[in-house]
């Protein structure tokens, strides 16, 4: 029996690469996002084992009813990849746009909660399943302008750990993938509200992690044996490390 994977945020970046890799690995994949036209383009290339699904993770009713719209040959969902997410803005907290903060919380925290609360009971019922969350190094290490984005990813990190605790005794695995700087996605273009020059500058002269690296990591994780749980996996480009603590002298 082919296993079925639901990937949120499948229309670009990591999500798209994960769909491509898992289809190549022989899974059935439901790719969900708001931009259905991008998913439909992917479907032409990926074939019948790929199901495009229009889904905004911030819409609670739509998420709660998502299983109703999925054909039986794409059910049950064996693996959930909570990848949909975004950063908005990089201003210091005292200048950040409150709408950006709300949107990050709605997507990265509440959206992830909606999907997890919808799919997890179906896994518990069958006593099998795997949830992979896309956290970030921003959930562990503070950086300037990371304020609410980093805090949402700290939620994802702790929620993943707490899920493991609730699921102890059940054959359901949970992993939090925590990437550092990754390029070739729309992440920075979205963060800087379409200022593509500013976005490109983030990756200038850096050998960054690529979506395929994350997709290969997911492919490895889902193929590990069922008795084996990777709780979290932190990945950075070799060209990146945490900056240590800062001190300012002679402050006025
Ligand atoms: N790139 C990095 O450096 C990096 C590092 C660490 C962690 N991450 C995390 O990795 C994940 C993927 O990021 P990425 O770099 O691949 O960015 P990306 O290219 O911008 O992809 C983000 C995806 O999320 C989807 N999405 C956003 N809001 C959504 C919503 N409300 N409902 C459903 N889907 C939504 C987008 O699709 P639609 O717009 O079509 O809905 C898109 O497919 C995110 O959770 C991000 O925080 C990224």
mmCIF file of N, CA and C in Angstrom, residues 157 160 174-178 229-234:
data_model
loop_
_atom_site.group_PDB
_atom_site.id
_atom_site.type_symbol
_atom_site.label_atom_id
_atom_site.label_comp_id
_atom_site.label_asym_id
_atom_site.label_seq_id
_atom_site.Cartn_x
_atom_site.Cartn_y
_atom_site.Cartn_z
ATOM 1 N N UNK A 157 8.538 24.510 18.121
ATOM 2 C CA UNK A 157 9.528 23.628 18.768
ATOM 3 C C UNK A 157 8.914 22.981 20.023
ATOM 4 N N UNK A 160 5.968 20.634 19.302
ATOM 5 C CA UNK A 160 6.444 19.336 18.797
ATOM 6 C C UNK A 160 6.868 18.450 19.963
ATOM 7 N N UNK A 174 6.899 12.244 15.833
ATOM 8 C CA UNK A 174 6.898 13.710 15.641
ATOM 9 C C UNK A 174 8.346 14.189 15.533
ATOM 10 N N UNK A 175 8.597 15.008 14.524
ATOM 11 C CA UNK A 175 9.927 15.621 14.364
ATOM 12 C C UNK A 175 9.767 17.112 14.087
ATOM 13 N N UNK A 176 10.602 17.912 14.708
ATOM 14 C CA UNK A 176 10.679 19.338 14.359
ATOM 15 C C UNK A 176 11.966 19.574 13.576
ATOM 16 N N UNK A 177 11.829 19.971 12.308
ATOM 17 C CA UNK A 177 13.009 20.323 11.504
ATOM 18 C C UNK A 177 13.269 21.807 11.715
ATOM 19 N N UNK A 178 14.504 22.148 12.068
ATOM 20 C CA UNK A 178 14.843 23.540 12.405
ATOM 21 C C UNK A 178 15.945 24.041 11.470
ATOM 22 N N UNK A 229 12.591 7.647 16.568
ATOM 23 C CA UNK A 229 12.031 9.000 16.452
ATOM 24 C C UNK A 229 13.120 10.069 16.559
ATOM 25 N N UNK A 230 13.271 10.830 15.515
ATOM 26 C CA UNK A 230 14.159 11.997 15.566
ATOM 27 C C UNK A 230 13.313 13.134 16.139
ATOM 28 N N UNK A 231 13.613 13.572 17.346
ATOM 29 C CA UNK A 231 12.782 14.601 17.989
ATOM 30 C C UNK A 231 12.922 15.950 17.289
ATOM 31 N N UNK A 232 14.180 16.303 17.000
ATOM 32 C CA UNK A 232 14.398 17.560 16.294
ATOM 33 C C UNK A 232 15.683 17.442 15.496
ATOM 34 N N UNK A 233 15.744 18.227 14.465
ATOM 35 C CA UNK A 233 16.946 18.186 13.618
ATOM 36 C C UNK A 233 17.248 19.620 13.188
ATOM 37 N N UNK A 234 18.403 20.119 13.620
ATOM 38 C CA UNK A 234 18.790 21.504 13.338
ATOM 39 C C UNK A 234 19.800 21.500 12.198
#
